[in-house]
Short mmCIF file of C-alpha atoms in Angstrom, two decimals:
data_model
loop_
_atom_site.label_atom_id
_atom_site.label_comp_id
_atom_site.label_asym_id
_atom_site.label_seq_id
_atom_site.Cartn_x
_atom_site.Cartn_y
_atom_site.Cartn_z
CA UNK A 1 -39.85 -24.69 16.62
CA UNK A 2 -36.46 -23.27 17.64
CA UNK A 3 -35.74 -23.28 21.42
CA UNK A 4 -35.44 -19.46 21.53
CA UNK A 5 -38.83 -19.16 19.82
CA UNK A 6 -40.43 -21.55 22.29
CA UNK A 7 -39.09 -19.46 25.18
CA UNK A 8 -40.21 -16.21 23.58
CA UNK A 9 -43.72 -17.61 23.07
CA UNK A 10 -43.93 -18.69 26.72
CA UNK A 11 -42.67 -15.29 27.91
CA UNK A 12 -45.25 -13.60 25.69
CA UNK A 13 -48.11 -15.70 27.06
CA UNK A 14 -47.18 -15.10 30.70
CA UNK A 15 -47.40 -11.60 32.06
CA UNK A 16 -44.39 -10.64 34.16
CA UNK A 17 -41.12 -12.49 34.44
CA UNK A 18 -40.16 -16.17 34.61
CA UNK A 19 -37.20 -18.01 36.07
CA UNK A 20 -35.11 -20.44 34.00
CA UNK A 21 -36.60 -23.36 35.93
CA UNK A 22 -40.16 -22.18 35.17
CA UNK A 23 -39.26 -21.71 31.49
CA UNK A 24 -37.77 -25.20 31.39
CA UNK A 25 -40.91 -26.69 32.91
CA UNK A 26 -43.25 -24.81 30.56
CA UNK A 27 -41.32 -25.46 27.36
CA UNK A 28 -40.01 -28.94 28.08
CA UNK A 29 -36.46 -27.78 27.29
CA UNK A 30 -33.41 -28.77 29.29
CA UNK A 31 -31.90 -26.29 31.72
CA UNK A 32 -28.76 -25.68 29.63
CA UNK A 33 -30.88 -25.10 26.50
CA UNK A 34 -32.86 -22.46 28.36
CA UNK A 35 -29.65 -20.78 29.55
CA UNK A 36 -28.18 -20.68 26.02
CA UNK A 37 -31.37 -19.57 24.31
CA UNK A 38 -32.23 -16.82 26.83
CA UNK A 39 -28.70 -15.55 26.29
CA UNK A 40 -29.39 -15.33 22.54
CA UNK A 41 -32.72 -13.56 23.20
CA UNK A 42 -31.07 -11.03 25.52
CA UNK A 43 -28.29 -10.35 22.98
CA UNK A 44 -30.92 -9.72 20.30
CA UNK A 45 -32.86 -7.50 22.73
CA UNK A 46 -35.95 -9.69 22.46
CA UNK A 47 -35.89 -10.54 26.15
CA UNK A 48 -34.69 -8.65 29.21
CA UNK A 49 -32.76 -10.13 32.15
CA UNK A 50 -34.58 -8.75 35.22
CA UNK A 51 -32.06 -10.35 37.54
CA UNK A 52 -29.84 -13.41 37.42
CA UNK A 53 -31.93 -16.31 36.06
CA UNK A 54 -35.14 -14.22 35.70
CA UNK A 55 -36.36 -13.04 32.29
CA UNK A 56 -39.16 -11.01 30.79
CA UNK A 57 -40.15 -10.23 27.18
CA UNK A 58 -39.38 -6.82 25.61
CA UNK A 59 -41.52 -4.82 23.18
CA UNK A 60 -39.21 -5.91 20.36
CA UNK A 61 -39.83 -9.51 21.43
CA UNK A 62 -43.60 -9.04 21.30
CA UNK A 63 -43.45 -7.50 17.84
CA UNK A 64 -41.13 -10.31 16.69
CA UNK A 65 -43.77 -12.83 17.80
CA UNK A 66 -46.49 -10.80 16.04
CA UNK A 67 -44.54 -10.61 12.79
CA UNK A 68 -43.50 -14.25 13.02
CA UNK A 69 -39.74 -13.64 13.04
CA UNK A 70 -37.75 -16.68 14.00
CA UNK A 71 -34.92 -16.31 16.46
CA UNK A 72 -32.36 -18.88 15.49
CA UNK A 73 -28.64 -19.38 15.24
CA UNK A 74 -26.72 -18.07 12.25
CA UNK A 75 -25.18 -14.84 11.07
CA UNK A 76 -26.88 -11.62 12.14
CA UNK A 77 -27.02 -9.60 8.96
CA UNK A 78 -24.83 -9.68 5.88
CA UNK A 79 -21.60 -11.64 6.21
CA UNK A 80 -19.93 -10.07 3.15
CA UNK A 81 -18.03 -12.03 0.54
CA UNK A 82 -17.37 -15.67 1.21
CA UNK A 83 -13.88 -16.79 2.14
CA UNK A 84 -12.47 -18.95 -0.62
CA UNK A 85 -9.91 -21.72 -0.93
CA UNK A 86 -6.52 -20.40 -1.92
CA UNK A 87 -6.52 -21.94 -5.38
CA UNK A 88 -10.07 -22.95 -6.24
CA UNK A 89 -11.13 -24.40 -9.57
CA UNK A 90 -12.44 -21.02 -10.72
CA UNK A 91 -9.18 -19.39 -9.65
CA UNK A 92 -7.28 -21.86 -11.81
CA UNK A 93 -9.64 -21.18 -14.71
CA UNK A 94 -9.06 -17.45 -14.27
CA UNK A 95 -5.27 -17.95 -14.15
CA UNK A 96 -5.40 -19.98 -17.36
CA UNK A 97 -7.60 -17.36 -19.03
CA UNK A 98 -5.15 -14.62 -18.06
CA UNK A 99 -2.27 -16.54 -19.60
CA UNK A 100 -4.02 -17.86 -22.69
CA UNK A 101 -6.16 -14.74 -23.32
CA UNK A 102 -8.40 -16.70 -25.66
CA UNK A 103 -9.51 -20.23 -26.42
CA UNK A 104 -12.31 -22.74 -26.16
CA UNK A 105 -13.55 -24.06 -22.83
CA UNK A 106 -12.00 -27.43 -23.63
CA UNK A 107 -8.59 -25.94 -24.33
CA UNK A 108 -8.56 -23.90 -21.11
CA UNK A 109 -9.70 -26.90 -19.08
CA UNK A 110 -7.00 -29.12 -20.62
CA UNK A 111 -4.36 -26.81 -19.14
CA UNK A 112 -5.67 -26.93 -15.59
CA UNK A 113 -7.06 -30.44 -15.32
CA UNK A 114 -5.45 -32.30 -12.43
CA UNK A 115 -4.81 -36.04 -12.29
CA UNK A 116 -7.68 -36.67 -9.86
CA UNK A 117 -10.28 -34.54 -11.68
CA UNK A 118 -12.85 -35.71 -14.17
CA UNK A 119 -12.96 -33.93 -17.51
CA UNK A 120 -16.77 -33.82 -17.68
CA UNK A 121 -17.05 -32.23 -14.23
CA UNK A 122 -14.37 -29.69 -15.04
CA UNK A 123 -16.05 -28.79 -18.34
CA UNK A 124 -19.39 -28.34 -16.59
CA UNK A 125 -17.74 -26.03 -14.06
CA UNK A 126 -15.97 -24.09 -16.80
CA UNK A 127 -19.24 -23.69 -18.71
CA UNK A 128 -20.91 -22.03 -15.72
CA UNK A 129 -18.00 -19.74 -14.94
CA UNK A 130 -17.55 -18.69 -18.58
CA UNK A 131 -21.25 -17.88 -18.77
CA UNK A 132 -20.98 -15.65 -15.66
CA UNK A 133 -17.91 -13.88 -17.04
CA UNK A 134 -19.69 -13.34 -20.38
CA UNK A 135 -22.72 -11.86 -18.62
CA UNK A 136 -20.44 -9.49 -16.70
CA UNK A 137 -18.63 -8.46 -19.89
CA UNK A 138 -15.29 -9.94 -18.83
CA UNK A 139 -15.30 -12.45 -21.68
CA UNK A 140 -16.30 -11.80 -25.27
CA UNK A 141 -17.38 -14.46 -27.70
CA UNK A 142 -15.18 -14.55 -30.78
CA UNK A 143 -16.68 -14.92 -34.23
CA UNK A 144 -16.02 -18.29 -35.81
CA UNK A 145 -16.04 -21.52 -33.89
CA UNK A 146 -13.34 -24.12 -33.35
CA UNK A 147 -14.06 -27.18 -35.42
CA UNK A 148 -15.47 -30.24 -33.65
CA UNK A 149 -14.85 -33.83 -34.65
CA UNK A 150 -18.34 -35.33 -34.35
CA UNK A 151 -20.28 -35.40 -37.65
CA UNK A 152 -23.08 -33.23 -36.24
CA UNK A 153 -20.85 -30.98 -34.16
CA UNK A 154 -21.53 -27.25 -34.37
CA UNK A 155 -17.97 -26.61 -33.26
CA UNK A 156 -16.85 -24.97 -30.05
CA UNK A 157 -17.32 -21.37 -29.00
CA UNK A 158 -14.07 -19.42 -28.65
CA UNK A 159 -13.73 -16.77 -25.96
CA UNK A 160 -11.50 -13.75 -25.53
CA UNK A 161 -10.64 -12.24 -22.15
CA UNK A 162 -11.41 -8.54 -22.48
CA UNK A 163 -11.21 -7.49 -18.81
CA UNK A 164 -7.98 -8.71 -17.31
CA UNK A 165 -8.28 -6.87 -14.02
CA UNK A 166 -5.79 -8.78 -11.87
CA UNK A 167 -4.69 -12.10 -10.44
CA UNK A 168 -7.73 -12.83 -8.25
CA UNK A 169 -10.66 -14.56 -9.88
CA UNK A 170 -13.91 -12.54 -9.96
CA UNK A 171 -16.59 -14.35 -8.02
CA UNK A 172 -20.31 -14.69 -8.22
CA UNK A 173 -22.49 -13.36 -5.42
CA UNK A 174 -26.10 -14.42 -5.28
CA UNK A 175 -29.21 -12.65 -4.05
CA UNK A 176 -28.98 -10.30 -5.86
CA UNK A 177 -26.82 -11.84 -8.57
CA UNK A 178 -23.71 -9.84 -9.32
CA UNK A 179 -20.02 -10.38 -9.94
CA UNK A 180 -17.58 -9.20 -7.32
CA UNK A 181 -14.10 -8.41 -8.62
CA UNK A 182 -11.61 -8.58 -5.72
CA UNK A 183 -8.93 -6.93 -7.88
CA UNK A 184 -10.84 -3.68 -8.26
CA UNK A 185 -13.16 -4.08 -5.27
CA UNK A 186 -16.10 -3.35 -7.54
CA UNK A 187 -19.28 -5.22 -8.23
CA UNK A 188 -20.53 -5.76 -11.76
CA UNK A 189 -24.16 -6.35 -12.67
CA UNK A 190 -24.84 -9.43 -14.76
CA UNK A 191 -26.73 -9.02 -17.98
CA UNK A 192 -28.66 -11.92 -19.38
CA UNK A 193 -27.41 -12.85 -22.82
CA UNK A 194 -29.95 -12.05 -25.48
CA UNK A 195 -30.12 -14.70 -28.19
CA UNK A 196 -29.13 -13.38 -31.59
CA UNK A 197 -31.78 -12.72 -34.22
CA UNK A 198 -31.99 -15.60 -36.70
CA UNK B 1 -10.96 -35.22 -29.09
CA UNK B 2 -10.34 -35.35 -25.38
CA UNK B 3 -9.24 -32.18 -23.62
CA UNK B 4 -6.07 -33.46 -22.08
CA UNK B 5 -2.50 -32.43 -21.75
CA UNK B 6 -0.27 -35.23 -23.03
CA UNK B 7 2.93 -35.96 -21.15
CA UNK B 8 5.40 -36.66 -23.92
CA UNK B 9 9.15 -37.25 -23.66
CA UNK B 10 9.76 -33.48 -23.97
CA UNK B 11 7.51 -32.85 -20.96
CA UNK B 12 9.35 -35.50 -18.97
CA UNK B 13 12.70 -33.89 -19.92
CA UNK B 14 11.35 -30.54 -18.75
CA UNK B 15 10.19 -31.97 -15.42
CA UNK B 16 13.60 -33.62 -14.97
CA UNK B 17 15.26 -30.30 -15.80
CA UNK B 18 13.25 -28.52 -13.14
CA UNK B 19 14.14 -31.19 -10.59
CA UNK B 20 17.79 -30.63 -11.48
CA UNK B 21 17.27 -26.91 -10.94
CA UNK B 22 15.72 -27.50 -7.54
CA UNK B 23 18.60 -29.70 -6.43
CA UNK B 24 21.26 -27.30 -7.74
CA UNK B 25 24.50 -26.73 -5.87
CA UNK B 26 24.86 -22.97 -6.25
CA UNK B 27 21.86 -21.05 -4.92
CA UNK B 28 22.18 -18.26 -7.51
CA UNK B 29 22.06 -20.70 -10.49
CA UNK B 30 18.32 -20.47 -10.67
CA UNK B 31 17.72 -20.24 -14.43
CA UNK B 32 16.34 -23.10 -16.50
CA UNK B 33 16.53 -22.67 -20.25
CA UNK B 34 13.96 -24.30 -22.55
CA UNK B 35 14.92 -24.17 -26.20
CA UNK B 36 13.43 -25.66 -29.32
CA UNK B 37 11.86 -24.98 -32.67
CA UNK B 38 8.36 -23.61 -33.07
CA UNK B 39 5.44 -26.04 -32.72
CA UNK B 40 7.12 -28.50 -30.36
CA UNK B 41 4.95 -27.64 -27.35
CA UNK B 42 7.33 -25.49 -25.27
CA UNK B 43 4.77 -22.84 -24.41
CA UNK B 44 1.97 -25.34 -23.76
CA UNK B 45 4.24 -27.34 -21.47
CA UNK B 46 5.32 -24.41 -19.32
CA UNK B 47 1.77 -23.05 -19.17
CA UNK B 48 0.39 -26.41 -18.09
CA UNK B 49 3.18 -26.80 -15.55
CA UNK B 50 2.87 -23.22 -14.29
CA UNK B 51 -0.89 -23.55 -13.84
CA UNK B 52 -0.68 -26.69 -11.72
CA UNK B 53 -1.76 -26.30 -8.10
CA UNK B 54 1.64 -27.03 -6.61
CA UNK B 55 3.54 -24.55 -8.79
CA UNK B 56 1.20 -21.62 -9.58
CA UNK B 57 4.00 -19.81 -11.42
CA UNK B 58 4.18 -16.18 -12.51
CA UNK B 59 3.87 -16.16 -16.30
CA UNK B 60 5.36 -13.33 -18.33
CA UNK B 61 5.28 -13.21 -22.11
CA UNK B 62 8.13 -11.04 -23.33
CA UNK B 63 7.56 -8.87 -26.37
CA UNK B 64 9.78 -7.03 -28.81
CA UNK B 65 11.35 -3.84 -27.37
CA UNK B 66 10.72 -4.94 -23.79
CA UNK B 67 12.53 -2.81 -21.20
CA UNK B 68 13.72 -3.54 -17.63
CA UNK B 69 10.89 -1.43 -16.20
CA UNK B 70 8.34 -3.18 -18.40
CA UNK B 71 9.30 -6.69 -17.27
CA UNK B 72 9.39 -5.71 -13.60
CA UNK B 73 6.01 -4.01 -14.00
CA UNK B 74 4.63 -7.21 -15.54
CA UNK B 75 5.88 -9.20 -12.53
CA UNK B 76 4.35 -6.72 -10.10
CA UNK B 77 1.06 -6.71 -12.01
CA UNK B 78 0.94 -10.54 -12.05
CA UNK B 79 1.20 -10.46 -8.29
CA UNK B 80 -1.75 -8.13 -7.96
CA UNK B 81 -0.25 -4.68 -7.45
CA UNK B 82 -0.11 -1.61 -9.61
CA UNK B 83 3.55 -0.93 -10.53
CA UNK B 84 5.20 2.36 -9.71
CA UNK B 85 6.39 4.36 -12.71
CA UNK B 86 9.86 4.91 -11.25
CA UNK B 87 12.42 2.15 -11.83
CA UNK B 88 13.91 2.11 -8.34
CA UNK B 89 10.47 1.82 -6.75
CA UNK B 90 9.19 -0.84 -9.11
CA UNK B 91 12.33 -2.86 -8.44
CA UNK B 92 11.72 -2.68 -4.70
CA UNK B 93 8.07 -3.59 -5.27
CA UNK B 94 8.98 -6.61 -7.43
CA UNK B 95 11.64 -7.77 -4.98
CA UNK B 96 9.24 -7.65 -2.07
CA UNK B 97 6.41 -9.38 -3.93
CA UNK B 98 8.57 -12.13 -5.45
CA UNK B 99 10.21 -12.82 -2.09
CA UNK B 100 6.81 -13.06 -0.40
CA UNK B 101 5.03 -15.06 -3.12
CA UNK B 102 7.85 -17.61 -3.60
CA UNK B 103 6.51 -18.64 -6.99
CA UNK B 104 8.68 -19.58 -9.98
CA UNK B 105 8.82 -17.08 -12.86
CA UNK B 106 8.25 -18.21 -16.43
CA UNK B 107 9.48 -15.87 -19.17
CA UNK B 108 8.12 -16.97 -22.52
CA UNK B 109 9.64 -15.70 -25.80
CA UNK B 110 12.74 -14.92 -23.75
CA UNK B 111 14.83 -14.12 -26.84
CA UNK B 112 13.16 -10.70 -26.86
CA UNK B 113 14.75 -10.06 -23.45
CA UNK B 114 18.19 -10.54 -24.99
CA UNK B 115 17.88 -7.60 -27.39
CA UNK B 116 18.66 -5.54 -24.30
CA UNK B 117 20.51 -7.69 -21.72
CA UNK B 118 19.55 -5.18 -19.01
CA UNK B 119 16.05 -6.78 -19.05
CA UNK B 120 17.27 -10.17 -17.83
CA UNK B 121 19.83 -8.45 -15.61
CA UNK B 122 16.97 -6.81 -13.70
CA UNK B 123 15.30 -10.20 -13.25
CA UNK B 124 18.62 -11.70 -12.24
CA UNK B 125 19.10 -9.02 -9.57
CA UNK B 126 15.81 -10.10 -8.03
CA UNK B 127 16.35 -13.85 -8.30
CA UNK B 128 19.90 -13.62 -6.90
CA UNK B 129 18.40 -12.26 -3.71
CA UNK B 130 15.21 -14.31 -3.56
CA UNK B 131 16.58 -17.53 -5.18
CA UNK B 132 13.38 -17.89 -7.17
CA UNK B 133 13.57 -20.31 -10.11
CA UNK B 134 13.26 -18.65 -13.53
CA UNK B 135 12.24 -20.64 -16.60
CA UNK B 136 13.39 -19.02 -19.84
CA UNK B 137 11.55 -20.28 -22.91
CA UNK B 138 12.79 -19.42 -26.35
CA UNK B 139 13.44 -20.64 -29.85
CA UNK B 140 16.37 -22.92 -30.65
CA UNK B 141 18.92 -20.13 -31.17
CA UNK B 142 18.42 -18.67 -27.68
CA UNK B 143 21.21 -20.82 -26.33
CA UNK B 144 23.78 -19.21 -28.66
CA UNK B 145 22.27 -15.80 -28.03
CA UNK B 146 22.60 -16.03 -24.24
CA UNK B 147 26.11 -17.52 -24.27
CA UNK B 148 28.05 -14.20 -24.62
CA UNK B 149 26.43 -12.81 -21.46
CA UNK B 150 28.39 -14.77 -18.89
CA UNK B 151 26.68 -13.21 -15.90
CA UNK B 152 23.46 -14.78 -17.24
CA UNK B 153 24.68 -17.98 -18.88
CA UNK B 154 26.65 -18.99 -15.78
CA UNK B 155 23.40 -18.91 -13.81
CA UNK B 156 21.68 -21.47 -16.04
CA UNK B 157 21.64 -24.72 -14.14
CA UNK B 158 20.08 -26.86 -16.88
CA UNK B 159 19.07 -26.61 -20.54
CA UNK B 160 16.14 -28.60 -21.88
CA UNK B 161 16.07 -29.00 -25.63
CA UNK B 162 12.60 -29.68 -27.04
CA UNK B 163 13.04 -32.14 -29.88
CA UNK B 164 10.73 -33.26 -32.66
CA UNK B 165 8.32 -35.92 -31.42
CA UNK B 166 9.32 -39.54 -31.78
CA UNK B 167 7.05 -42.39 -32.82
CA UNK B 168 6.32 -43.26 -29.21
CA UNK B 169 5.23 -39.67 -28.48
CA UNK B 170 2.91 -39.59 -31.49
CA UNK B 171 1.44 -42.91 -30.40
CA UNK B 172 0.82 -41.51 -26.90
CA UNK B 173 -0.85 -38.41 -28.38
CA UNK B 174 -3.08 -40.55 -30.60
CA UNK B 175 -4.13 -42.89 -27.79
CA UNK B 176 -4.75 -40.13 -25.23
CA UNK B 177 -6.40 -37.53 -27.44
CA UNK B 178 -8.42 -39.43 -30.01
CA UNK B 179 -11.84 -40.83 -29.22
CA UNK B 180 -11.30 -43.52 -31.85
CA UNK B 181 -8.39 -45.91 -32.11
CA UNK B 182 -5.66 -44.91 -34.55
CA UNK B 183 -3.79 -47.77 -36.17
CA UNK B 184 0.00 -48.00 -36.09
CA UNK B 185 0.44 -47.44 -39.83
CA UNK B 186 -1.49 -44.17 -39.57
CA UNK B 187 0.56 -43.16 -36.52
CA UNK B 188 3.74 -43.62 -38.55
CA UNK B 189 2.26 -41.63 -41.41
CA UNK B 190 1.27 -38.81 -39.02
CA UNK B 191 4.82 -38.68 -37.66
CA UNK B 192 6.24 -38.50 -41.17
CA UNK B 193 3.93 -35.81 -42.46
CA UNK B 194 3.93 -33.68 -39.29
CA UNK B 195 7.69 -33.65 -38.86
CA UNK B 196 7.12 -34.39 -35.18
CA UNK B 197 5.41 -31.05 -34.45
CA UNK B 198 2.61 -31.24 -31.88
CA UNK B 199 0.43 -28.61 -33.55
CA UNK B 200 0.29 -30.66 -36.74
CA UNK B 201 -0.02 -33.94 -34.85
CA UNK B 202 -3.14 -32.62 -33.08
CA UNK B 203 -4.59 -31.56 -36.39
CA UNK B 204 -3.96 -35.01 -37.85
CA UNK B 205 -5.55 -36.69 -34.82
CA UNK B 206 -8.64 -34.48 -35.21
CA UNK B 207 -8.86 -35.31 -38.94
CA UNK B 208 -8.56 -39.03 -38.27
CA UNK B 209 -11.15 -38.87 -35.50
CA UNK B 210 -13.56 -36.88 -37.66
CA UNK B 211 -13.23 -39.39 -40.49
CA UNK B 212 -13.59 -42.32 -38.10
CA UNK B 213 -16.75 -40.95 -36.50
CA UNK B 214 -18.30 -40.02 -39.83
CA UNK B 215 -17.77 -43.55 -41.13
CA UNK B 216 -18.48 -45.27 -37.80
CA UNK B 217 -15.01 -46.82 -37.61
CA UNK B 218 -13.69 -48.03 -34.28
CA UNK B 219 -10.11 -48.11 -35.62
CA UNK B 220 -8.85 -45.73 -38.29
CA UNK B 221 -6.08 -47.08 -40.47
CA UNK B 222 -3.93 -45.52 -43.14
CA UNK B 223 -6.04 -47.19 -45.82
CA UNK B 224 -9.20 -45.57 -44.37
CA UNK B 225 -7.61 -42.14 -44.62
CA UNK B 226 -6.48 -42.53 -48.22
CA UNK B 227 -7.40 -39.43 -50.19
CA UNK B 228 -8.28 -37.43 -47.04
CA UNK B 229 -6.53 -34.20 -46.04
CA UNK B 230 -4.76 -35.08 -42.80
CA UNK B 231 -2.64 -32.00 -42.20
CA UNK B 232 -2.95 -28.48 -43.57
CA UNK B 233 0.69 -27.42 -43.64
CA UNK B 234 0.84 -24.18 -45.59
CA UNK B 235 4.60 -24.53 -46.09
CA UNK B 236 3.92 -27.53 -48.28
CA UNK B 237 0.95 -28.65 -50.28
CA UNK B 238 -1.90 -30.13 -48.21
CA UNK B 239 -0.75 -33.56 -47.11
CA UNK B 240 -2.96 -36.44 -48.02
CA UNK B 241 -2.46 -39.85 -46.50
CA UNK B 242 -0.61 -41.94 -49.04
#
């Protein structure tokens, strides 16, 4: 159990208020843990500081215990879009797509592959990103496939960039899944690709 | 075939040319000219180079009837802004963005920019102030075409001529791209029938690899490829290994 939850449970069980020392004795936490965690509880309005070093539970705290909400560290609410590295792998893929306009995954990867990168890993990454862009309607699949060299090869899918919105690579946001385009500031719903009728 | 970019002698010449540009004496001589016939890998080389992490260049593909406003708008758009429709404003926009971004500018099919010299003059006005390197890529006659415009030609610090691939280059392509080994006699044959053009060399490597895999050969020789179509060159009849 998280320290803040332990303290909240103890405050809920005891009527009235408790000092930090009493909380530490009842929970088995160290004094500094109690100080930090009560601070978190007060900030979240789950506990109330009666006076310096004396705390009591609030109504919100009681309902949080009843519902089973955990009070733990981490962001409070949505944090927005993730900060990205300046030139990530997907950004390089996007740059190459903007320049080339069309091509197979292998061809696009060959342009951006760095000395210290493995081809298989890069191709796997490209496969995922191309799939996302296809689902968002940024990439279209071209008819006719590039010829492969293996005897049983079905060839390679060729793609065409149909939405060249700007220099920043669109990025995937999860839960719910959508594509965020930093060039337009818009979000695009992803549509699952429906397999073609035989 | 492996998805790799092969560093041939032309690529090395280009990299040396850019180093010469970076170590130039006059700050305003910031143009590097890449010239050569079609199919020698000029565009692929500058795209690969421009996409590398350290460079991250601005890539512009010039088209027929390009105007000064058009090229400046392309630069502004590549840097993530919507260009103004008035020339004086778009110039100010481009100047500010290029100065801030500090990324080299690649102008592919640059011969189109010479139909109206004002196009490259606009770029020159920006690069004179920002000292940004500009890579001009064009076909082999671009050198003669740019010569009369002294204000432009005097700013070219180096010219890199892309030549037809030599035997060593073809050998490097075969060893780095093919998943099967290609024998020396076939390498020589590929050089002869491709005329040293990378597009045709890649096609020949793919044909050899396909034949090798189909017949479970670890090394493909010229004798193995006898009677097979190696290169589809429409300018001549389909070349068969002989």
